[in-house]
CSV table of C-alpha atoms in Angstrom, one decimal:
chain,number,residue,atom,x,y,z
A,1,UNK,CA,0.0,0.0,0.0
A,2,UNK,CA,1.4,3.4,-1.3
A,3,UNK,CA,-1.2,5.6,-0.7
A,4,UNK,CA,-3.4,6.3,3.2
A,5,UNK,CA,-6.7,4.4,1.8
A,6,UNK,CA,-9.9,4.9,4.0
A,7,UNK,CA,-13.3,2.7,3.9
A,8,UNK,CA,-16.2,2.3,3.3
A,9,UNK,CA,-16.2,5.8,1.5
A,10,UNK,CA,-19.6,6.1,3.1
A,11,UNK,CA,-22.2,4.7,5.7
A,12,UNK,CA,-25.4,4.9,7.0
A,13,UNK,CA,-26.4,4.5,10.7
A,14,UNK,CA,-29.0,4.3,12.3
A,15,UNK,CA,-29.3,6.8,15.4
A,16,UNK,CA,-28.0,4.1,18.4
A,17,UNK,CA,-26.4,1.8,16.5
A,18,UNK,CA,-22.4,1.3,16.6
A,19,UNK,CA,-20.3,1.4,14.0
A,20,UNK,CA,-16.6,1.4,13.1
A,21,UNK,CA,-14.4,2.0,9.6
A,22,UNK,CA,-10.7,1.6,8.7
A,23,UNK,CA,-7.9,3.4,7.5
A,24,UNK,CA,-5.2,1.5,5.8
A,25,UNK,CA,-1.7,3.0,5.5
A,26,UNK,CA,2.2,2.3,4.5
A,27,UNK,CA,3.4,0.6,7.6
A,28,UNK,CA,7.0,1.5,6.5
A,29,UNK,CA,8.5,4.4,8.3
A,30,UNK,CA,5.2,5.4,10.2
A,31,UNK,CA,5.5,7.8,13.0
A,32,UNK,CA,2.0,8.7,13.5
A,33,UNK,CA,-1.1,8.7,12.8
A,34,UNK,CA,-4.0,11.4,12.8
A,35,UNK,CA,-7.8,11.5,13.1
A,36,UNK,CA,-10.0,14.2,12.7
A,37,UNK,CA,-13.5,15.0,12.3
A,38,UNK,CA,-15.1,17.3,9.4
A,39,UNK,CA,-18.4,18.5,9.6
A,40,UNK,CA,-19.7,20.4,6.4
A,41,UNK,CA,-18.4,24.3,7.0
A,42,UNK,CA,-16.6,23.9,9.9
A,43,UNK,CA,-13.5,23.4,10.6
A,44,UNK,CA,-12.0,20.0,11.2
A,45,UNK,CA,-11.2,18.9,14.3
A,46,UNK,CA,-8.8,16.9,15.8
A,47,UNK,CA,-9.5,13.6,17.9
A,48,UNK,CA,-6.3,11.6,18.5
A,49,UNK,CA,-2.7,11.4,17.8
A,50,UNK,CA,-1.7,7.8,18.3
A,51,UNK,CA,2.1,6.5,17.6
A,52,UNK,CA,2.5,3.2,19.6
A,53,UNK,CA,1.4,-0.6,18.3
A,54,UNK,CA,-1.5,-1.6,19.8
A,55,UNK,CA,-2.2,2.4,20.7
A,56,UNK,CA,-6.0,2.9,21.9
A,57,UNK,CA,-7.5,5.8,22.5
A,58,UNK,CA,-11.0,7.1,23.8
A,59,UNK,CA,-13.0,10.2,23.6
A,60,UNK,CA,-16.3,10.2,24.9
A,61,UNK,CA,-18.2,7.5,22.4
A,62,UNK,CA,-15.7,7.7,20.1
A,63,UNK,CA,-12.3,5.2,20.2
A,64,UNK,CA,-9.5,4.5,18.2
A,65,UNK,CA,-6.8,1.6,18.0
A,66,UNK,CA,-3.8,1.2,15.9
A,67,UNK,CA,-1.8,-1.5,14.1
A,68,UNK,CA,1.6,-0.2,12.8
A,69,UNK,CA,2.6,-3.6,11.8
A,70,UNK,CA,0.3,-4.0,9.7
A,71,UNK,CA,-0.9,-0.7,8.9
A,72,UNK,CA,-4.7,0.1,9.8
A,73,UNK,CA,-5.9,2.1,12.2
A,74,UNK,CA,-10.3,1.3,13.6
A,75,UNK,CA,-12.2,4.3,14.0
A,76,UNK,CA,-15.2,2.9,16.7
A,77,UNK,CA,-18.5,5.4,16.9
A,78,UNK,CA,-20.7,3.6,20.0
A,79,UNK,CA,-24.0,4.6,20.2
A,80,UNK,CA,-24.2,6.9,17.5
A,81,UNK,CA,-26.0,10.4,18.0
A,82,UNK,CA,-27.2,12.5,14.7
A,83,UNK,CA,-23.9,15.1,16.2
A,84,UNK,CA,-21.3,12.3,15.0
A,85,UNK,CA,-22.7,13.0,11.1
A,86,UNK,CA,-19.4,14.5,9.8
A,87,UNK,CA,-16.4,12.6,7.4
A,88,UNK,CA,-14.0,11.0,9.6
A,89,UNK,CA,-10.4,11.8,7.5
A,90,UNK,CA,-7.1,9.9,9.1
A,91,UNK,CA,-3.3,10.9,8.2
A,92,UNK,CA,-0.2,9.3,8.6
A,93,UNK,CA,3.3,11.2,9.4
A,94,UNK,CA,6.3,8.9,7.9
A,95,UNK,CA,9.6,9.9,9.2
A,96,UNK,CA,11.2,9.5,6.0
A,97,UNK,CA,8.6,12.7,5.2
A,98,UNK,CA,9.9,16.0,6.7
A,99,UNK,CA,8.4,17.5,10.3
A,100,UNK,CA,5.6,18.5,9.0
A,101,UNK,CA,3.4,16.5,6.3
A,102,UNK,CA,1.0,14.8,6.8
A,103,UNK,CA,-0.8,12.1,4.3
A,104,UNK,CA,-4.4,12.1,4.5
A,105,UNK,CA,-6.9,9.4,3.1
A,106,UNK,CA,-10.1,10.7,1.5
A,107,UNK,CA,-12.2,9.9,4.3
A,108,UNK,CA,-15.3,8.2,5.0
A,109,UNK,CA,-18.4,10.5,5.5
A,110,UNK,CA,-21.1,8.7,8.1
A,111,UNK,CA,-24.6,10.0,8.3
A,112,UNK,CA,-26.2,8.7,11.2
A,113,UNK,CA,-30.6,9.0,10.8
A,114,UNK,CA,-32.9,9.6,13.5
B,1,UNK,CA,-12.3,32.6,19.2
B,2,UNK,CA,-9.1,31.2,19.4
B,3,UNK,CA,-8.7,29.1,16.8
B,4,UNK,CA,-7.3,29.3,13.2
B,5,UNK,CA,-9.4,31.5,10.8
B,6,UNK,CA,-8.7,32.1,7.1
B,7,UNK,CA,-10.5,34.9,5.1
B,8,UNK,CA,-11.7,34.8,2.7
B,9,UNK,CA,-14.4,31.7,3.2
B,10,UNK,CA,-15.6,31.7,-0.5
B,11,UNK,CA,-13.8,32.9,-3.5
B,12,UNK,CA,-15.3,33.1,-7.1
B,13,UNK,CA,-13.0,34.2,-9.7
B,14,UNK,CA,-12.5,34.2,-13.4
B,15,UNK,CA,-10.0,32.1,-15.0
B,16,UNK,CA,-6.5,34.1,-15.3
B,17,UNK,CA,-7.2,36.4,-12.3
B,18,UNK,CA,-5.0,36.3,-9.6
B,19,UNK,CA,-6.2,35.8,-5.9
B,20,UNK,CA,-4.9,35.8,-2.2
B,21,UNK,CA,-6.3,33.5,0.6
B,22,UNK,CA,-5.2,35.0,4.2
B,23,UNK,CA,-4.8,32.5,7.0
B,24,UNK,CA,-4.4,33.4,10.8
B,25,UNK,CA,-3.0,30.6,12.8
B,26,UNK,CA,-3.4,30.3,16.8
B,27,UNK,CA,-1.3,32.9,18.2
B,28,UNK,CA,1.0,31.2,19.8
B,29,UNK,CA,1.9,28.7,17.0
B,30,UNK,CA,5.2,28.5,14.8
B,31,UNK,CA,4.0,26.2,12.1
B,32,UNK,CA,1.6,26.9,9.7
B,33,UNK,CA,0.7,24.7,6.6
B,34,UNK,CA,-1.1,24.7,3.5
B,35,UNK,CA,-3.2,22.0,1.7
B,36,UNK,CA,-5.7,21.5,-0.4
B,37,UNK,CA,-8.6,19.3,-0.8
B,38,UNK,CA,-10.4,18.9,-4.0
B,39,UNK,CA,-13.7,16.8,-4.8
B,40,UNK,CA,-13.9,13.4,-3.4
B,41,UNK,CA,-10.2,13.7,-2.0
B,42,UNK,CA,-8.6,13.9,1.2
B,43,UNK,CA,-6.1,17.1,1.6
B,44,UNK,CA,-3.1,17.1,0.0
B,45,UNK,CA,0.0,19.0,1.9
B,46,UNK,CA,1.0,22.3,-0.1
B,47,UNK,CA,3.9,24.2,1.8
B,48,UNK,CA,4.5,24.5,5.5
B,49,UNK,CA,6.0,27.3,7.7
B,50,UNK,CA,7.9,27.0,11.1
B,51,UNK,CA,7.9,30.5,12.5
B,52,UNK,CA,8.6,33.0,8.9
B,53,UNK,CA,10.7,30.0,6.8
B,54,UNK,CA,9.2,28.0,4.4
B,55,UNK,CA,10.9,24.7,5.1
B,56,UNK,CA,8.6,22.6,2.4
B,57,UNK,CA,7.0,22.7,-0.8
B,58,UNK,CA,4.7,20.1,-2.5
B,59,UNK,CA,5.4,19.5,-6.2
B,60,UNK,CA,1.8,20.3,-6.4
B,61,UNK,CA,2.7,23.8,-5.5
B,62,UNK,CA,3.9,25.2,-9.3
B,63,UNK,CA,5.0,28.3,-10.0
B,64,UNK,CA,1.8,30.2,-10.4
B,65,UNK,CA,1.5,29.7,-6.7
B,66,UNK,CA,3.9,31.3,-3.7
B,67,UNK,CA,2.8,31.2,0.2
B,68,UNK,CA,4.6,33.9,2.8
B,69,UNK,CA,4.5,34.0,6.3
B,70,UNK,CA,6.5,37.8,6.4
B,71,UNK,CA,6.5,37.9,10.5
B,72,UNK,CA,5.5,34.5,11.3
B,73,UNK,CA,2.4,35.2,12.4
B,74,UNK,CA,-0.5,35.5,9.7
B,75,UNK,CA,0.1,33.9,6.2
B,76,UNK,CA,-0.6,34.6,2.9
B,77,UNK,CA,-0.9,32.7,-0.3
B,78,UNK,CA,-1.3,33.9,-3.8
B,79,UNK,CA,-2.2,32.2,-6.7
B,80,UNK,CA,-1.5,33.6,-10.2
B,81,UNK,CA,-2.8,33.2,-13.5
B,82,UNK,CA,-6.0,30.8,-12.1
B,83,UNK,CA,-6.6,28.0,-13.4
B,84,UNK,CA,-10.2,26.2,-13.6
B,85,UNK,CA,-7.8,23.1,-12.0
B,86,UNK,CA,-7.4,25.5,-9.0
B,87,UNK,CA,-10.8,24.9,-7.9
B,88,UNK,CA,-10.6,23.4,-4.7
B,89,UNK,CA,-10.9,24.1,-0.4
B,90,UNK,CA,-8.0,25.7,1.0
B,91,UNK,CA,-7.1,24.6,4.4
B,92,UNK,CA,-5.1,26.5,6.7
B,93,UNK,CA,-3.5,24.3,10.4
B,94,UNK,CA,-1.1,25.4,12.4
B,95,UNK,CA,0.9,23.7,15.4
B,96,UNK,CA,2.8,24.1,18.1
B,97,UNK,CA,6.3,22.6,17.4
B,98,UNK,CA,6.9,20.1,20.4
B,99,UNK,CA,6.9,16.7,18.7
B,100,UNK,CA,7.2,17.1,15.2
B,101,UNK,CA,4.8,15.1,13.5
B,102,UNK,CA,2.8,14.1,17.0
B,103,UNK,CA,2.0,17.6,17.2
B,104,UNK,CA,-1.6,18.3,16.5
B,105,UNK,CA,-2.3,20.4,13.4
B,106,UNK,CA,-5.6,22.5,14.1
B,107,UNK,CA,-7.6,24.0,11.4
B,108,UNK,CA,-9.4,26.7,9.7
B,109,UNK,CA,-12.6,26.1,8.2
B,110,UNK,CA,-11.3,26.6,5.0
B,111,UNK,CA,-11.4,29.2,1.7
B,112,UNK,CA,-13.5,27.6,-1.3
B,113,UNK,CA,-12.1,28.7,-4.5
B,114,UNK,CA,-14.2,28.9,-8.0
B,115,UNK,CA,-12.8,29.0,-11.0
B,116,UNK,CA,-14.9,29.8,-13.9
């Protein structure tokens, strides 16, 4: 995998229902990896920063675990509420890359119905 | 408000005008970077600033394009000559540099850019 590749590209929930989607990147030279949460006109905002195999990380309903072996990172939503609508982007910082780029994937936008 | 703003928020132009996006970062922040997103993409990285040096630039950055950050505080970046290819949203983040790429880049909502 060259690219930070993200799916499904889209999903429906239904309001109380969990959910969870991937993002898949190079596992060579990864330092760290990014998620963030876009709602339409506002600006993104940043969840976690995770850099360690086997990395969790919680926020509220919203977790996050990480596989640097092998290169994916799970985006969990429990419960979801019609606030977590938004696309959920991820980026990865390789330290072959200088100090400050990051790669992000395209994103997968969740729309979560009443 | 504390957080990074970038004016202006929507930009209509025709093609071969030239036009300047402002960003301000959070005020106590020495890095700034650029990217851009176009349709059904994630953001791709542009240039990035730590303090008023531009340490990077993205191939994707050509000519027609140039980015300044004159006191390190607000930036600026200009494109020439648009381009219908230009259309895209303009994100503005900046960070604190502690931890390199751990640090967490916040951002602007954002300048749309039409090129017709």
């Amino acid at each position: 995998i060259l690219n930070v590749e993200q799916s499904p590209q889209s999903l429906h929930v239904q309001e109380g229902d969990s959910t969870n989607f991937t993002c898949s990147f190079p596992s060579s030279n990864f330092y760290a990896l990014h998620w963030y949460r876009w709602e339409t006109a506002k600006s993104p905002e940043a969840l976690f920063v995770m850099t360690l195999n086997g990395d969790e990380k919680k926020k509220g309903r919203i977790s996050a675990t990480l596989n640097t072996k092998e290169g994916y990172s799970y985006l969990y939503i429990k419960g979801s509420q019609p606030e977590d609508s938004a696309t959920y982007l991820c980026a990865r910082g390789a330290a072959t890359d200088s100090w400050g780029k990051l790669q992000f994937g395209a994103g997968t936008q969740v729309v979560v119905t009443p | 408000d504390t957080g990074v703003s970038q004016d202006p928020r929507h930009k209509i132009t025709k093609r071969g005008q030239n036009v300047t996006f402002r960003c301000d970062p959070i005020s106590e922040h020495n890095r700034l970077y650029w990217y851009r997103q176009t349709l059904g993409q994630g953001p791709e990285f542009l240039t990035y600033f730590q303090n008023e040096a531009q340490l990077e630039k993205s191939r994707l950055l050509s000519d027609r394009f140039s980015a300044e950050r004159p006191k390190g505080s607000f930036s600026t970046l200009e494109i020439q000559r648009t381009e219908q290819g230009d259309s895209a949203m303009y994100l503005c983040a900046s960070s604190l540099l502690l931890a390199g790429l751990r640090d967490t880049q916040y951002f602007g909502p954002g300048t749309r850019l039409t090129v017709l």
